Amino acid sequence: MKAQDRIFLALDVNSYRRAEELVTRLKDYVGGFKVGSQLFTRAGPRVLRMIKKAGKPIFLDLKYHDIPATVARAAEEAVRHGVSIFNVHISGGYEMMWACVETCGKLSREKSLPKPLILGVTLLTSLTDADLSDLGIQRRIDAQVLSLGRMAQKAGLDGVVASPQEVKALRDAFGKDFIILCPGVRPAGANKHDHHRSATPKDAIAAGADYIVVGRPILDAPDPVLVCQRLIQEIKQASPR
Ligand code: C5P
């Protein structure tokens, strides 16, 4: 995989037009585009069609978390949209993840549609040990992430979304074929915003991440292309697997 293909730009913007500008300007500098709840709520599936037309992979980041039947039906729609990756919250439970995997597999076989990678969200990078304790979870973050990763693998998910700080433990525990995608990645010295568990792109990739998601460091930069080029250089230095 080329270094640039490891980068998904989070299109966390409030209009279709701004998303289109970013896709046009940055499509040659990133691997794909992540569409999350803000842009999807604002612009809907039209934005997915626009990214597909630009020939780039889509990560639909809606973090499904509902009863198994509802998540399975939402997942079917993600398959129909032709996204490359989508995600569910592992804390939605084994049955929910399993229903999602089964339904997507069946639909893609029957309709000859490509099956997206289905990733499980472990713990958001904004959470701390204190938040876990408030939620009534007695384990520490690292142990909880591994336990969630185990559930995801058992349910047949392709991999997980996790903080860069947990990548090494996940990679060691689940092997080379388990996909690990990391948000909360920040170039050295950059503003960490609301991420409590972040790392540099170089460290995330060196620890074993397959993909990184970067939003504000690119979106807010005076020269977004330059930021992407620096990210690519950093990833190359990490000598990815
Ligand atoms: O702007 P920034 O680089 O912080 O954007 C991070 C992106 O990753 C956001 O779109 C956020 O929704 C997403 N994210 C995620 N899972 C996490 C943390 C952040 O998908 N655990």
PDB file of C-alpha atoms and ligand atoms in Angstrom:
ATOM      1  CA  MET A   1       0.000   0.000   0.000  1.00  0.00           C
ATOM      2  CA  LYS A   2       1.259   3.507  -0.829  1.00  0.00           C
ATOM      3  CA  ALA A   3       1.804   5.834   2.156  1.00  0.00           C
ATOM      4  CA  GLN A   4      -0.906   8.208   0.943  1.00  0.00           C
ATOM      5  CA  ASP A   5      -3.475   5.372   0.752  1.00  0.00           C
ATOM      6  CA  ARG A   6      -3.269   5.064   4.518  1.00  0.00           C
ATOM      7  CA  ILE A   7      -4.776   8.522   5.049  1.00  0.00           C
ATOM      8  CA  PHE A   8      -8.530   9.144   5.281  1.00  0.00           C
ATOM      9  CA  LEU A   9      -9.473  12.808   5.426  1.00  0.00           C
ATOM     10  CA  ALA A  10     -12.392  13.431   7.809  1.00  0.00           C
ATOM     11  CA  LEU A  11     -14.777  15.650   5.834  1.00  0.00           C
ATOM     12  CA  ASP A  12     -16.139  17.283   8.973  1.00  0.00           C
ATOM     13  CA  VAL A  13     -17.639  20.284   7.189  1.00  0.00           C
ATOM     14  CA  ASN A  14     -21.074  21.835   7.079  1.00  0.00           C
ATOM     15  CA  SER A  15     -21.863  21.960   3.374  1.00  0.00           C
ATOM     16  CA  TYR A  16     -21.867  19.815   0.266  1.00  0.00           C
ATOM     17  CA  ARG A  17     -20.020  22.528  -1.598  1.00  0.00           C
ATOM     18  CA  ARG A  18     -17.143  22.678   0.910  1.00  0.00           C
ATOM     19  CA  ALA A  19     -16.881  18.873   0.833  1.00  0.00           C
ATOM     20  CA  GLU A  20     -16.732  18.918  -2.953  1.00  0.00           C
ATOM     21  CA  GLU A  21     -14.000  21.584  -2.924  1.00  0.00           C
ATOM     22  CA  LEU A  22     -11.932  19.497  -0.507  1.00  0.00           C
ATOM     23  CA  VAL A  23     -12.375  16.304  -2.525  1.00  0.00           C
ATOM     24  CA  THR A  24     -11.341  18.064  -5.729  1.00  0.00           C
ATOM     25  CA  ARG A  25      -8.343  19.736  -4.092  1.00  0.00           C
ATOM     26  CA  LEU A  26      -7.057  16.825  -2.021  1.00  0.00           C
ATOM     27  CA  LYS A  27      -8.003  13.638  -3.851  1.00  0.00           C
ATOM     28  CA  ASP A  28      -4.458  13.146  -5.128  1.00  0.00           C
ATOM     29  CA  TYR A  29      -2.961  13.529  -1.639  1.00  0.00           C
ATOM     30  CA  VAL A  30      -5.084  11.192   0.491  1.00  0.00           C
ATOM     31  CA  GLY A  31      -6.253   7.594   0.222  1.00  0.00           C
ATOM     32  CA  GLY A  32      -9.942   8.283   0.776  1.00  0.00           C
ATOM     33  CA  PHE A  33     -12.564  10.411   2.471  1.00  0.00           C
ATOM     34  CA  LYS A  34     -14.447   9.875   5.696  1.00  0.00           C
ATOM     35  CA  VAL A  35     -18.048  11.028   5.837  1.00  0.00           C
ATOM     36  CA  GLY A  36     -19.318  11.380   9.389  1.00  0.00           C
ATOM     37  CA  SER A  37     -22.538  12.349  11.085  1.00  0.00           C
ATOM     38  CA  GLN A  38     -22.241  16.108  10.509  1.00  0.00           C
ATOM     39  CA  LEU A  39     -21.825  16.009   6.724  1.00  0.00           C
ATOM     40  CA  PHE A  40     -24.147  13.032   6.205  1.00  0.00           C
ATOM     41  CA  THR A  41     -26.900  14.691   8.233  1.00  0.00           C
ATOM     42  CA  ARG A  42     -26.413  17.874   6.249  1.00  0.00           C
ATOM     43  CA  ALA A  43     -25.907  16.587   2.724  1.00  0.00           C
ATOM     44  CA  GLY A  44     -27.030  12.935   2.684  1.00  0.00           C
ATOM     45  CA  PRO A  45     -26.071  10.240   0.159  1.00  0.00           C
ATOM     46  CA  ARG A  46     -25.381  12.838  -2.536  1.00  0.00           C
ATOM     47  CA  VAL A  47     -22.007  13.418  -0.953  1.00  0.00           C
ATOM     48  CA  LEU A  48     -21.190   9.703  -1.262  1.00  0.00           C
ATOM     49  CA  ARG A  49     -22.005   9.786  -4.970  1.00  0.00           C
ATOM     50  CA  MET A  50     -19.742  12.809  -5.418  1.00  0.00           C
ATOM     51  CA  ILE A  51     -16.773  11.054  -3.744  1.00  0.00           C
ATOM     52  CA  LYS A  52     -17.350   7.891  -5.762  1.00  0.00           C
ATOM     53  CA  LYS A  53     -17.398   9.935  -8.951  1.00  0.00           C
ATOM     54  CA  ALA A  54     -13.998  11.337  -7.944  1.00  0.00           C
ATOM     55  CA  GLY A  55     -12.815   7.716  -7.829  1.00  0.00           C
ATOM     56  CA  LYS A  56     -11.932   7.665  -4.131  1.00  0.00           C
ATOM     57  CA  PRO A  57     -12.789   5.152  -1.381  1.00  0.00           C
ATOM     58  CA  ILE A  58     -15.386   6.215   1.204  1.00  0.00           C
ATOM     59  CA  PHE A  59     -15.333   5.504   4.923  1.00  0.00           C
ATOM     60  CA  LEU A  60     -18.906   6.015   6.135  1.00  0.00           C
ATOM     61  CA  ASP A  61     -18.401   6.871   9.798  1.00  0.00           C
ATOM     62  CA  LEU A  62     -21.892   6.734  11.294  1.00  0.00           C
ATOM     63  CA  LYS A  63     -20.891   4.469  14.199  1.00  0.00           C
ATOM     64  CA  TYR A  64     -24.082   2.415  14.158  1.00  0.00           C
ATOM     65  CA  HIS A  65     -25.273   1.449  17.634  1.00  0.00           C
ATOM     66  CA  ASP A  66     -28.812   0.071  17.853  1.00  0.00           C
ATOM     67  CA  ILE A  67     -30.702  -3.212  18.061  1.00  0.00           C
ATOM     68  CA  PRO A  68     -29.345  -5.923  15.702  1.00  0.00           C
ATOM     69  CA  ALA A  69     -32.168  -5.701  13.123  1.00  0.00           C
ATOM     70  CA  THR A  70     -31.879  -1.915  12.789  1.00  0.00           C
ATOM     71  CA  VAL A  71     -28.099  -1.951  12.458  1.00  0.00           C
ATOM     72  CA  ALA A  72     -28.250  -4.806   9.932  1.00  0.00           C
ATOM     73  CA  ARG A  73     -30.705  -2.828   7.772  1.00  0.00           C
ATOM     74  CA  ALA A  74     -28.610   0.332   7.990  1.00  0.00           C
ATOM     75  CA  ALA A  75     -25.563  -1.738   7.049  1.00  0.00           C
ATOM     76  CA  GLU A  76     -27.375  -3.016   3.949  1.00  0.00           C
ATOM     77  CA  GLU A  77     -27.859   0.576   2.838  1.00  0.00           C
ATOM     78  CA  ALA A  78     -24.140   1.226   3.349  1.00  0.00           C
ATOM     79  CA  VAL A  79     -23.373  -1.757   1.080  1.00  0.00           C
ATOM     80  CA  ARG A  80     -25.790  -0.405  -1.551  1.00  0.00           C
ATOM     81  CA  HIS A  81     -24.014   2.968  -1.446  1.00  0.00           C
ATOM     82  CA  GLY A  82     -20.761   1.210  -2.346  1.00  0.00           C
ATOM     83  CA  VAL A  83     -18.751   2.491   0.608  1.00  0.00           C
ATOM     84  CA  SER A  84     -15.386   0.835   1.221  1.00  0.00           C
ATOM     85  CA  ILE A  85     -15.538   0.988   5.028  1.00  0.00           C
ATOM     86  CA  PHE A  86     -18.249   1.579   7.617  1.00  0.00           C
ATOM     87  CA  ASN A  87     -18.353   1.131  11.378  1.00  0.00           C
ATOM     88  CA  VAL A  88     -20.465   0.004  14.314  1.00  0.00           C
ATOM     89  CA  HIS A  89     -19.981   0.425  18.052  1.00  0.00           C
ATOM     90  CA  ILE A  90     -18.648  -2.824  19.514  1.00  0.00           C
ATOM     91  CA  SER A  91     -20.548  -1.981  22.685  1.00  0.00           C
ATOM     92  CA  GLY A  92     -23.737  -2.617  20.660  1.00  0.00           C
ATOM     93  CA  GLY A  93     -22.988  -6.269  21.408  1.00  0.00           C
ATOM     94  CA  TYR A  94     -22.008  -9.526  19.757  1.00  0.00           C
ATOM     95  CA  GLU A  95     -25.434 -10.227  18.246  1.00  0.00           C
ATOM     96  CA  MET A  96     -25.598  -6.772  16.660  1.00  0.00           C
ATOM     97  CA  MET A  97     -22.159  -7.144  15.051  1.00  0.00           C
ATOM     98  CA  TRP A  98     -22.898 -10.687  13.897  1.00  0.00           C
ATOM     99  CA  ALA A  99     -26.229  -9.622  12.306  1.00  0.00           C
ATOM    100  CA  CYS A 100     -24.410  -6.859  10.483  1.00  0.00           C
ATOM    101  CA  VAL A 101     -21.666  -9.159   9.135  1.00  0.00           C
ATOM    102  CA  GLU A 102     -24.179 -11.826   8.044  1.00  0.00           C
ATOM    103  CA  THR A 103     -26.524  -9.368   6.334  1.00  0.00           C
ATOM    104  CA  CYS A 104     -23.763  -7.551   4.463  1.00  0.00           C
ATOM    105  CA  GLY A 105     -22.159 -10.818   3.345  1.00  0.00           C
ATOM    106  CA  LYS A 106     -25.487 -12.136   2.044  1.00  0.00           C
ATOM    107  CA  LEU A 107     -26.409  -8.923   0.231  1.00  0.00           C
ATOM    108  CA  SER A 108     -23.035  -8.539  -1.418  1.00  0.00           C
ATOM    109  CA  ARG A 109     -23.050 -12.180  -2.567  1.00  0.00           C
ATOM    110  CA  GLU A 110     -26.602 -12.047  -3.918  1.00  0.00           C
ATOM    111  CA  LYS A 111     -26.246  -8.706  -5.695  1.00  0.00           C
ATOM    112  CA  SER A 112     -22.544  -9.041  -6.581  1.00  0.00           C
ATOM    113  CA  LEU A 113     -21.734  -5.866  -4.669  1.00  0.00           C
ATOM    114  CA  PRO A 114     -18.315  -5.337  -3.080  1.00  0.00           C
ATOM    115  CA  LYS A 115     -18.436  -6.092   0.647  1.00  0.00           C
ATOM    116  CA  PRO A 116     -17.198  -3.113   2.685  1.00  0.00           C
ATOM    117  CA  LEU A 117     -14.764  -3.543   5.530  1.00  0.00           C
ATOM    118  CA  ILE A 118     -16.796  -3.471   8.737  1.00  0.00           C
ATOM    119  CA  LEU A 119     -14.893  -1.951  11.647  1.00  0.00           C
ATOM    120  CA  GLY A 120     -15.833  -1.878  15.307  1.00  0.00           C
ATOM    121  CA  VAL A 121     -15.384   1.261  17.375  1.00  0.00           C
ATOM    122  CA  THR A 122     -13.554   0.319  20.574  1.00  0.00           C
ATOM    123  CA  LEU A 123     -13.392   3.373  22.835  1.00  0.00           C
ATOM    124  CA  LEU A 124     -13.525   6.929  21.556  1.00  0.00           C
ATOM    125  CA  THR A 125     -10.172   8.745  21.706  1.00  0.00           C
ATOM    126  CA  SER A 126     -11.858  11.473  23.733  1.00  0.00           C
ATOM    127  CA  LEU A 127     -12.481   9.091  26.669  1.00  0.00           C
ATOM    128  CA  THR A 128     -10.238   8.742  29.715  1.00  0.00           C
ATOM    129  CA  ASP A 129      -9.996   6.173  32.514  1.00  0.00           C
ATOM    130  CA  ALA A 130     -12.142   8.535  34.612  1.00  0.00           C
ATOM    131  CA  ASP A 131     -14.897   8.469  31.949  1.00  0.00           C
ATOM    132  CA  LEU A 132     -14.841   4.662  31.996  1.00  0.00           C
ATOM    133  CA  SER A 133     -15.208   4.694  35.734  1.00  0.00           C
ATOM    134  CA  ASP A 134     -18.185   7.092  35.422  1.00  0.00           C
ATOM    135  CA  LEU A 135     -19.727   4.638  32.955  1.00  0.00           C
ATOM    136  CA  GLY A 136     -19.392   1.894  35.564  1.00  0.00           C
ATOM    137  CA  ILE A 137     -16.614   0.079  33.685  1.00  0.00           C
ATOM    138  CA  GLN A 138     -14.032  -1.171  36.173  1.00  0.00           C
ATOM    139  CA  ARG A 139     -11.292  -2.070  33.668  1.00  0.00           C
ATOM    140  CA  ARG A 140      -8.665   0.391  32.533  1.00  0.00           C
ATOM    141  CA  ILE A 141      -8.793   1.679  28.949  1.00  0.00           C
ATOM    142  CA  ASP A 142      -6.125  -0.648  27.509  1.00  0.00           C
ATOM    143  CA  ALA A 143      -7.760  -3.774  28.956  1.00  0.00           C
ATOM    144  CA  GLN A 144     -11.225  -2.668  27.856  1.00  0.00           C
ATOM    145  CA  VAL A 145     -10.024  -1.977  24.285  1.00  0.00           C
ATOM    146  CA  LEU A 146      -8.488  -5.462  24.030  1.00  0.00           C
ATOM    147  CA  SER A 147     -11.635  -7.045  25.375  1.00  0.00           C
ATOM    148  CA  LEU A 148     -13.771  -5.136  22.843  1.00  0.00           C
ATOM    149  CA  GLY A 149     -11.337  -6.086  20.062  1.00  0.00           C
ATOM    150  CA  ARG A 150     -11.756  -9.761  20.991  1.00  0.00           C
ATOM    151  CA  MET A 151     -15.553  -9.423  20.745  1.00  0.00           C
ATOM    152  CA  ALA A 152     -15.260  -7.736  17.353  1.00  0.00           C
ATOM    153  CA  GLN A 153     -12.971 -10.443  15.973  1.00  0.00           C
ATOM    154  CA  LYS A 154     -15.224 -13.206  17.294  1.00  0.00           C
ATOM    155  CA  ALA A 155     -18.259 -11.590  15.646  1.00  0.00           C
ATOM    156  CA  GLY A 156     -16.449 -11.563  12.282  1.00  0.00           C
ATOM    157  CA  LEU A 157     -15.679  -7.858  11.958  1.00  0.00           C
ATOM    158  CA  ASP A 158     -12.724  -6.963   9.725  1.00  0.00           C
ATOM    159  CA  GLY A 159     -11.045  -4.820  12.354  1.00  0.00           C
ATOM    160  CA  VAL A 160     -11.376  -1.934  14.754  1.00  0.00           C
ATOM    161  CA  VAL A 161     -11.216   1.820  15.150  1.00  0.00           C
ATOM    162  CA  ALA A 162      -8.885   2.559  18.048  1.00  0.00           C
ATOM    163  CA  SER A 163      -6.665   5.196  19.553  1.00  0.00           C
ATOM    164  CA  PRO A 164      -3.056   5.148  18.313  1.00  0.00           C
ATOM    165  CA  GLN A 165      -2.010   4.422  21.865  1.00  0.00           C
ATOM    166  CA  GLU A 166      -3.683   1.015  21.793  1.00  0.00           C
ATOM    167  CA  VAL A 167      -2.497  -0.063  18.345  1.00  0.00           C
ATOM    168  CA  LYS A 168       0.538  -2.062  19.401  1.00  0.00           C
ATOM    169  CA  ALA A 169      -1.370  -4.160  21.932  1.00  0.00           C
ATOM    170  CA  LEU A 170      -4.160  -4.773  19.396  1.00  0.00           C
ATOM    171  CA  ARG A 171      -1.714  -5.719  16.648  1.00  0.00           C
ATOM    172  CA  ASP A 172       0.132  -8.127  18.956  1.00  0.00           C
ATOM    173  CA  ALA A 173      -3.128  -9.688  20.122  1.00  0.00           C
ATOM    174  CA  PHE A 174      -4.997 -10.000  16.812  1.00  0.00           C
ATOM    175  CA  GLY A 175      -2.334 -10.491  14.147  1.00  0.00           C
ATOM    176  CA  LYS A 176      -1.478  -8.862  10.867  1.00  0.00           C
ATOM    177  CA  ASP A 177      -4.779  -9.350   9.017  1.00  0.00           C
ATOM    178  CA  PHE A 178      -6.933  -7.502  11.543  1.00  0.00           C
ATOM    179  CA  ILE A 179      -7.515  -3.956  10.245  1.00  0.00           C
ATOM    180  CA  ILE A 180      -6.684  -1.140  12.664  1.00  0.00           C
ATOM    181  CA  LEU A 181      -7.772   2.392  11.821  1.00  0.00           C
ATOM    182  CA  CYS A 182      -6.740   5.288  14.051  1.00  0.00           C
ATOM    183  CA  PRO A 183      -8.351   8.665  14.487  1.00  0.00           C
ATOM    184  CA  GLY A 184      -6.894  11.131  16.971  1.00  0.00           C
ATOM    185  CA  VAL A 185      -3.684  11.389  14.964  1.00  0.00           C
ATOM    186  CA  ARG A 186      -1.751  14.610  15.280  1.00  0.00           C
ATOM    187  CA  PRO A 187       1.490  15.764  13.636  1.00  0.00           C
ATOM    188  CA  ALA A 188       4.129  16.540  16.298  1.00  0.00           C
ATOM    189  CA  GLY A 189       3.354  19.804  18.094  1.00  0.00           C
ATOM    190  CA  ALA A 190      -0.151  20.182  16.623  1.00  0.00           C
ATOM    191  CA  ASN A 191      -3.265  21.040  18.640  1.00  0.00           C
ATOM    192  CA  LYS A 192      -4.758  17.819  20.072  1.00  0.00           C
ATOM    193  CA  HIS A 193      -8.276  19.304  20.299  1.00  0.00           C
ATOM    194  CA  ASP A 194     -10.577  16.904  22.158  1.00  0.00           C
ATOM    195  CA  HIS A 195      -8.385  13.781  21.847  1.00  0.00           C
ATOM    196  CA  HIS A 196      -6.978  12.549  25.141  1.00  0.00           C
ATOM    197  CA  ARG A 197      -5.261   9.523  23.585  1.00  0.00           C
ATOM    198  CA  SER A 198      -3.479  10.739  20.451  1.00  0.00           C
ATOM    199  CA  ALA A 199      -0.124  10.127  18.719  1.00  0.00           C
ATOM    200  CA  THR A 200       1.788  11.252  15.656  1.00  0.00           C
ATOM    201  CA  PRO A 201       1.110   9.588  12.278  1.00  0.00           C
ATOM    202  CA  LYS A 202       4.606   8.124  12.342  1.00  0.00           C
ATOM    203  CA  ASP A 203       4.075   6.512  15.740  1.00  0.00           C
ATOM    204  CA  ALA A 204       0.596   5.249  14.841  1.00  0.00           C
ATOM    205  CA  ILE A 205       1.819   3.559  11.650  1.00  0.00           C
ATOM    206  CA  ALA A 206       5.022   2.258  13.269  1.00  0.00           C
ATOM    207  CA  ALA A 207       2.889   0.682  16.007  1.00  0.00           C
ATOM    208  CA  GLY A 208       0.928  -1.200  13.337  1.00  0.00           C
ATOM    209  CA  ALA A 209      -2.011   0.968  12.244  1.00  0.00           C
ATOM    210  CA  ASP A 210      -3.274   0.296   8.705  1.00  0.00           C
ATOM    211  CA  TYR A 211      -5.061   3.610   8.291  1.00  0.00           C
ATOM    212  CA  ILE A 212      -5.139   6.994   9.998  1.00  0.00           C
ATOM    213  CA  VAL A 213      -8.001   9.475  10.006  1.00  0.00           C
ATOM    214  CA  VAL A 214      -7.098  13.149  10.079  1.00  0.00           C
ATOM    215  CA  GLY A 215      -9.531  16.039  10.058  1.00  0.00           C
ATOM    216  CA  ARG A 216      -8.881  19.431  11.650  1.00  0.00           C
ATOM    217  CA  PRO A 217      -5.080  19.503  11.149  1.00  0.00           C
ATOM    218  CA  ILE A 218      -5.810  19.417   7.391  1.00  0.00           C
ATOM    219  CA  LEU A 219      -9.162  21.243   7.287  1.00  0.00           C
ATOM    220  CA  ASP A 220      -7.976  24.217   9.358  1.00  0.00           C
ATOM    221  CA  ALA A 221      -4.561  24.585   7.712  1.00  0.00           C
ATOM    222  CA  PRO A 222      -3.751  27.543   5.461  1.00  0.00           C
ATOM    223  CA  ASP A 223      -2.187  25.035   3.041  1.00  0.00           C
ATOM    224  CA  PRO A 224      -3.981  21.656   3.322  1.00  0.00           C
ATOM    225  CA  VAL A 225      -1.921  20.120   0.505  1.00  0.00           C
ATOM    226  CA  LEU A 226       1.276  20.833   2.417  1.00  0.00           C
ATOM    227  CA  VAL A 227      -0.112  19.158   5.541  1.00  0.00           C
ATOM    228  CA  CYS A 228      -1.025  16.068   3.489  1.00  0.00           C
ATOM    229  CA  GLN A 229       2.455  15.969   1.956  1.00  0.00           C
ATOM    230  CA  ARG A 230       3.999  16.140   5.434  1.00  0.00           C
ATOM    231  CA  LEU A 231       1.740  13.352   6.642  1.00  0.00           C
ATOM    232  CA  ILE A 232       2.811  11.196   3.690  1.00  0.00           C
ATOM    233  CA  GLN A 233       6.481  11.857   4.508  1.00  0.00           C
ATOM    234  CA  GLU A 234       5.922  10.946   8.158  1.00  0.00           C
ATOM    235  CA  ILE A 235       4.176   7.717   7.193  1.00  0.00           C
ATOM    236  CA  LYS A 236       7.050   6.783   4.889  1.00  0.00           C
ATOM    237  CA  GLN A 237       9.495   7.288   7.754  1.00  0.00           C
ATOM    238  CA  ALA A 238       7.543   4.838   9.876  1.00  0.00           C
ATOM    239  CA  SER A 239       8.381   2.048   7.370  1.00  0.00           C
ATOM    240  CA  PRO A 240       4.897   0.603   7.383  1.00  0.00           C
ATOM    241  CA  ARG A 241       4.380  -3.117   7.197  1.00  0.00           C
TER     242      ARG A 241
HETATM  243  O1  C5P B   1     -10.387  16.671  13.345  1.00  0.00           O
HETATM  244  P1  C5P B   1      -9.894  15.370  13.850  1.00  0.00           P
HETATM  245  O2  C5P B   1      -8.630  14.893  13.187  1.00  0.00           O
HETATM  246  O3  C5P B   1      -9.816  15.333  15.348  1.00  0.00           O
HETATM  247  O4  C5P B   1     -11.017  14.356  13.402  1.00  0.00           O
HETATM  248  C1  C5P B   1     -11.099  13.070  13.899  1.00  0.00           C
HETATM  249  C2  C5P B   1     -12.233  12.368  13.219  1.00  0.00           C
HETATM  250  O5  C5P B   1     -12.253  11.025  13.666  1.00  0.00           O
HETATM  251  C3  C5P B   1     -13.610  12.944  13.543  1.00  0.00           C
HETATM  252  O6  C5P B   1     -14.368  12.903  12.352  1.00  0.00           O
HETATM  253  C4  C5P B   1     -14.195  11.990  14.548  1.00  0.00           C
HETATM  254  O7  C5P B   1     -15.593  11.851  14.412  1.00  0.00           O
HETATM  255  C5  C5P B   1     -13.514  10.698  14.206  1.00  0.00           C
HETATM  256  N1  C5P B   1     -13.268   9.832  15.351  1.00  0.00           N
HETATM  257  C6  C5P B   1     -13.655   8.524  15.288  1.00  0.00           C
HETATM  258  N2  C5P B   1     -13.432   7.687  16.333  1.00  0.00           N
HETATM  259  C7  C5P B   1     -12.805   8.124  17.429  1.00  0.00           C
HETATM  260  C8  C5P B   1     -12.382   9.449  17.501  1.00  0.00           C
HETATM  261  C9  C5P B   1     -12.627  10.290  16.425  1.00  0.00           C
HETATM  262  O8  C5P B   1     -14.189   8.106  14.278  1.00  0.00           O
HETATM  263  N3  C5P B   1     -12.549   7.266  18.396  1.00  0.00           N
END
